[in-house]
Coordinates of C-alpha atoms in Angstrom, one line a residue:
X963 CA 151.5 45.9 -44.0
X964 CA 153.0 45.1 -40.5
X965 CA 154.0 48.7 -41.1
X966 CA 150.7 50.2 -41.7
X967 CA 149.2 47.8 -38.5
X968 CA 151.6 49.6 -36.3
X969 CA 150.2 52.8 -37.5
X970 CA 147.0 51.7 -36.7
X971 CA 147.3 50.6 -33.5
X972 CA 149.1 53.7 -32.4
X973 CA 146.5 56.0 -33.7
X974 CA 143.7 53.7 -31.7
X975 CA 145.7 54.3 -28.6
X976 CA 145.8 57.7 -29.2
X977 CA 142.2 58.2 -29.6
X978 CA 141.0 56.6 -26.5
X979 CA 143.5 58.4 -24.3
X980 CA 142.6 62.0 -26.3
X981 CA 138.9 60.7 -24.7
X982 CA 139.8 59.8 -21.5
X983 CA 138.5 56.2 -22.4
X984 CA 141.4 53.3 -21.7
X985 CA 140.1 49.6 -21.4
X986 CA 141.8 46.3 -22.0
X987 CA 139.2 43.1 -22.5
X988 CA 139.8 39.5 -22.0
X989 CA 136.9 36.7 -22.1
X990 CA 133.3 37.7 -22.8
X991 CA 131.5 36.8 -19.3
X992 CA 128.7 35.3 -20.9
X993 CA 127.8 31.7 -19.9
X994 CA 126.0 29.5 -22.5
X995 CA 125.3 26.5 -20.1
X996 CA 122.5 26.9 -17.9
X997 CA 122.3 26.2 -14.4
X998 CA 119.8 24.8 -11.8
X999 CA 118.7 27.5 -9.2
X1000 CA 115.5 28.1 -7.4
X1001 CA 113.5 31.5 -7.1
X1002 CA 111.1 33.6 -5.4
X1003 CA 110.0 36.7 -5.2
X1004 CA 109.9 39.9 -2.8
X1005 CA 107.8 43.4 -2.3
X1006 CA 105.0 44.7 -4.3
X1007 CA 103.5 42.1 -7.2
X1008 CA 105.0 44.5 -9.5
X1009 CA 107.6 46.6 -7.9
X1010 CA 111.1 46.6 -7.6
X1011 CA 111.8 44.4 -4.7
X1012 CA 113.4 47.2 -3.0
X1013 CA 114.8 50.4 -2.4
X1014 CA 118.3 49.9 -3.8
X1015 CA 119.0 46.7 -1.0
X1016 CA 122.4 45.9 -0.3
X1017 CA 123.8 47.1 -3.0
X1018 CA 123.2 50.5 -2.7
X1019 CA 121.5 51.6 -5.9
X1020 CA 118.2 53.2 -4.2
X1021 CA 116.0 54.6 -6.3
X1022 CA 117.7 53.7 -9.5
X1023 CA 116.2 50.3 -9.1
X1024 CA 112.8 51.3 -10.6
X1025 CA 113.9 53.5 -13.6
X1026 CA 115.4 53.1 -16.5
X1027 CA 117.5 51.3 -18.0
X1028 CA 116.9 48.9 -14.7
X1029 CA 113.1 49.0 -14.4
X1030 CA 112.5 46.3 -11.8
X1031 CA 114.2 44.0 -13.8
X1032 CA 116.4 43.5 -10.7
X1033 CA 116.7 41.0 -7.8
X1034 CA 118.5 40.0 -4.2
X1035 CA 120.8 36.8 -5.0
X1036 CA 122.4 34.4 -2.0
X1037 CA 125.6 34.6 -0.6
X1038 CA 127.3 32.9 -3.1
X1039 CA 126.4 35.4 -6.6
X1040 CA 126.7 38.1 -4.2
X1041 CA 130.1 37.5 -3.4
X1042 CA 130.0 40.3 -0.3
X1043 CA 128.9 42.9 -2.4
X1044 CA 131.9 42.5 -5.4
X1045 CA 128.6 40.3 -7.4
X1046 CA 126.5 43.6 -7.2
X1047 CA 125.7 44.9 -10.8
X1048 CA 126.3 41.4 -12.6
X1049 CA 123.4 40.4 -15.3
X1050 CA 121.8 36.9 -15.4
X1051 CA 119.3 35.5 -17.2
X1052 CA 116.8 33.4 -15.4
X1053 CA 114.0 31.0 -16.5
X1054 CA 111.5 28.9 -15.4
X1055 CA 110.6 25.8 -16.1
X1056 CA 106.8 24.5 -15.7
X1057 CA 105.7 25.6 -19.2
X1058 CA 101.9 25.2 -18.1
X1059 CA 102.3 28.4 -16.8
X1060 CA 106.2 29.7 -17.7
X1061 CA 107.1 31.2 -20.8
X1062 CA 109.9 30.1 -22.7
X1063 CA 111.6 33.2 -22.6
X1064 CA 113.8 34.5 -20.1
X1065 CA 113.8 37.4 -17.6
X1066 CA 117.2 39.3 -17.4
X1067 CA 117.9 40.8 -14.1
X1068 CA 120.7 42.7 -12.7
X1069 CA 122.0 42.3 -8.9
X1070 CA 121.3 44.7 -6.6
X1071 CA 120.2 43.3 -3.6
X1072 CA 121.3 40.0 -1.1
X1073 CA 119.4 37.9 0.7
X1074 CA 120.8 36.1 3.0
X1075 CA 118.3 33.4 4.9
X1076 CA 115.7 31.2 4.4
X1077 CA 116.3 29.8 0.9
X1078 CA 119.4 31.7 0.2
X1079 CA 121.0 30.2 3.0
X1080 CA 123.1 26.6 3.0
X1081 CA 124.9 27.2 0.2
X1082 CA 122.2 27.3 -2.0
X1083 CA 122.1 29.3 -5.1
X1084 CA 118.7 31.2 -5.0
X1085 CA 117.0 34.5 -6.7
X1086 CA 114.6 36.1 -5.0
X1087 CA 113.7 38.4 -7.8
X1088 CA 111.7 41.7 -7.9
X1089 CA 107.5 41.2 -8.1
X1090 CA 107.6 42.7 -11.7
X1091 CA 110.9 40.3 -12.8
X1092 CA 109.1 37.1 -11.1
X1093 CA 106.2 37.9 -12.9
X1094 CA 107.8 38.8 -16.3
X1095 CA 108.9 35.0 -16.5
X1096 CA 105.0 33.7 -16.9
X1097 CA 103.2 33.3 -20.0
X1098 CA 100.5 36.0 -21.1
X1099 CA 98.0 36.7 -18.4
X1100 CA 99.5 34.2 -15.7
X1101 CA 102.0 36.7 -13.8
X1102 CA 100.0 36.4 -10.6
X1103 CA 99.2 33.1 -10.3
X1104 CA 103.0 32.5 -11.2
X1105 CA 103.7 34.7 -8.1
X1106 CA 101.0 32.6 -6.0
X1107 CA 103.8 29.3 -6.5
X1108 CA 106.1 31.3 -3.9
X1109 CA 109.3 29.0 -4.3
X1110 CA 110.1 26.9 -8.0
X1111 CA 113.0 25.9 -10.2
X1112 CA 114.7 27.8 -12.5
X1113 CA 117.7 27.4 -14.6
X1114 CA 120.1 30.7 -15.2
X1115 CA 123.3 31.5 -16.5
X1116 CA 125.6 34.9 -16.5
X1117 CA 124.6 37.3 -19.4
X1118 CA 126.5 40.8 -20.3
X1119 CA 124.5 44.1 -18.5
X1120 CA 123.7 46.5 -21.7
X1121 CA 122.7 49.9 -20.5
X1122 CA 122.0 51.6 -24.4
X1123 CA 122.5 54.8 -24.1
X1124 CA 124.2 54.9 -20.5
X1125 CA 128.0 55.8 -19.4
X1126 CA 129.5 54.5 -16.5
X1127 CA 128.6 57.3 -13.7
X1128 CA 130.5 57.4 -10.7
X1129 CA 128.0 58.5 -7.4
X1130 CA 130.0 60.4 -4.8
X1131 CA 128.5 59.4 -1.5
X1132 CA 127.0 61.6 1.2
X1133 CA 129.9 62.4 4.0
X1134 CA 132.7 62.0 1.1
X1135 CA 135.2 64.7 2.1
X1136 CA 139.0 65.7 0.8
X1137 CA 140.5 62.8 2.9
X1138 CA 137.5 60.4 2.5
X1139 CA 136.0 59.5 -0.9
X1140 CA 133.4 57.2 -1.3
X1141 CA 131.8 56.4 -4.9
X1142 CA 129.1 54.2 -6.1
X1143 CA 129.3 52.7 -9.6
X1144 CA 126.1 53.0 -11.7
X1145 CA 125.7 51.6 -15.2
X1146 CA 128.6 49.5 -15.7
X1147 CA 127.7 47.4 -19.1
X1148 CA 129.0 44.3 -20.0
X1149 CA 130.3 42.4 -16.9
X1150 CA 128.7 44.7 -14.4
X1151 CA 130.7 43.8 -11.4
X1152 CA 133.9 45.4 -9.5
X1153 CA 137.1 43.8 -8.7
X1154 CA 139.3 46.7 -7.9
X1155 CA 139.2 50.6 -8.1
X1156 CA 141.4 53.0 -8.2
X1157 CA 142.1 56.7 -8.1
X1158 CA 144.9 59.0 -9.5
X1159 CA 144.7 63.1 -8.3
X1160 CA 145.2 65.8 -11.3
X1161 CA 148.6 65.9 -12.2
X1162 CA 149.8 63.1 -10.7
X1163 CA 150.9 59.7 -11.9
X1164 CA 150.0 57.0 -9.1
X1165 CA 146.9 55.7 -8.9
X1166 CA 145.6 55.1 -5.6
X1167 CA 144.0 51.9 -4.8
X1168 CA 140.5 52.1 -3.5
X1169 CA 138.9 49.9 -0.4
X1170 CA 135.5 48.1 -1.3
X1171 CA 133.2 49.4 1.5
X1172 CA 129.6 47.1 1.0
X1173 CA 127.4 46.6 -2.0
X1174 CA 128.8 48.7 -5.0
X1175 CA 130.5 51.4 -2.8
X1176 CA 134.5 51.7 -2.8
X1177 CA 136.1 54.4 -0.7
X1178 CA 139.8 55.6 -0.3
X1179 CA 141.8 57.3 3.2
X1180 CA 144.2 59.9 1.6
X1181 CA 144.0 63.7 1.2
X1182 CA 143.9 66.4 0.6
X1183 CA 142.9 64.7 -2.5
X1184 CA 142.7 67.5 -5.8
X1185 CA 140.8 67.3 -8.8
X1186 CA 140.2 66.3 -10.8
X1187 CA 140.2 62.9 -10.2
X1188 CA 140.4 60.0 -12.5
X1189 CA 138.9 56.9 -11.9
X1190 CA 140.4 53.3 -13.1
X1191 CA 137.8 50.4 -12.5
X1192 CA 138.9 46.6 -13.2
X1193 CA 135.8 44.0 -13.3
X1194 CA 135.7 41.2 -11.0
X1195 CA 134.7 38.2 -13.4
X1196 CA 136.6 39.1 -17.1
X1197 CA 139.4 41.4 -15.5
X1198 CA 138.9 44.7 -17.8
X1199 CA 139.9 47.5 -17.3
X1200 CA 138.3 51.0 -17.9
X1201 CA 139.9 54.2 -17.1
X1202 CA 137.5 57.4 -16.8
X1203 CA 139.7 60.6 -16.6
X1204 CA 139.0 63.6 -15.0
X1205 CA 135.6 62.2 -14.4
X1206 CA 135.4 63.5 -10.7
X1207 CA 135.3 67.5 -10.9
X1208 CA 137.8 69.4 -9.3
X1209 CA 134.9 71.2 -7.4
X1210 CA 132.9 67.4 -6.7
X1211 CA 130.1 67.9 -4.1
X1212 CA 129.0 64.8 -1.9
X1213 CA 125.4 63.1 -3.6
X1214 CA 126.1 63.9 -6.8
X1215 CA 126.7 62.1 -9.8
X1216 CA 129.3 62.4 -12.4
X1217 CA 129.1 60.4 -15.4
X1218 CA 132.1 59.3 -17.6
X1219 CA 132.5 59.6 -21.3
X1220 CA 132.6 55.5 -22.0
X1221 CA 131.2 52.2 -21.2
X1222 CA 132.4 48.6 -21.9
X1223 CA 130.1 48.0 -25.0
X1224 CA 130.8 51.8 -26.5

């Protein structure tokens, strides 16, 4: 039997390498206790809050899988930028006019005053997320409360259907590459990024720019490139190889074989 387990294991490795897919998991980042927060909301009743905000995501914001279900957190979810991408799950709590059911939301935005400020853990949420928290028919005049209470906790991002996809930013060159992560599942967040050139064994470690955007100094860097992405919260690790094309242009968008949950 221990026999037949080694077999196994060695053909699992095998497979995910043969795929270009390599991740190691540790905790699930889900939290099961709720905590006290307060929200509001910002832009259109139901838009999207904004264009992308401080995380860099632009347009991908209002489609899907996102679909406005997004918001700006304070300084202390958004962790300069590394908490862009996490999932949480927020409700609210006056059930004359709140449903009982949550609003899931993934961080793309910061803000960084008024009631975000102080320490204070705060969602100002998209006009269609606020909204989605009421019960049937009372979106607006849950909107019309401006600031209330909630309770949240941290849930896994599930993109069905999505790989990770890595966006190479406009002025990325051979001896500056920047890249945008889009439609990381599960813990959403980025502690560390690396890089490894075609052929090559070291990866290089990448520099976190702002938001969602990491960058690395070296070159001429040759393609294809592979990418290695550890989370910020869980620690796992996902490796994407060969994602980036030998040929990569800047703005486009390269999307990997794998995600966290598949």
């Amino acid at each position: 039997m221990q026999l037949l387990g080694l077999y196994v294991v060695v053909f699992l490795k095998f497979f995910l390498v043969v795929l270009g897919q390599q991740y190691h998991t540790h905790h699930n980042v889900a939290d099961l206790h709720w905590k006290p927060a307060t929200a509001t909301w910002y832009g259109s009743p139901d838009g999207d809050g904004s264009d992308g905000g401080a995380c860099g995501y632009g347009s991908l914001v209002d489609v899907k899988p996102l679909r406005a279900r997004v918001g700006a957190v304070s300084p202390i979810l958004f962790k300069n930028g590394e908490g862009c991408g996490a999932c949480y799950k927020v409700r609210c709590l006056d059930k004359s006019i709140c449903s009982e059911r949550a609003v899931t939301i993934s961080v793309t935005d910061e803000c960084p005053g008024g009631y975000c400020s102080n320490g204070h853990t705060h969602f100002d949420l998209s006009g269609a997320a606020f909204g989605h928290m009421a019960i049937s028919g009372e979106n607006g005049q849950l909107r019309n409360r401006g600031e209330i209470p909630v309770i949240y906790r941290r849930t896994p991002c599930k993109y069905p259907g999505k790989n990770i996809a890595f966006h190479v930013n406009e002025g990325s060159t051979d001896y500056w590459l920047s890249l945008l992560v889009e439609f990381e599942d599960g813990d959403g967040d980025v502690g560390s990024m690396h890089i490894r050139e075609a052929g090559g064994t070291e990866w290089l470690e990448m520099n976190h720019l702002w938001g969602a955007n990491w960058c690395v100094i070296r070159g001429p860097l040759k393609g294809p490139l592979s990418v290695k992405l550890t989370t910020l919260s869980t620690g796992r690790t996902l490796s994407a190889r060969d994602v980036i094309p030998r040929n990569w242009v800047p703005k486009a968008t390269y999307t990997s074989r794998l995600n966290f949950f598949h």
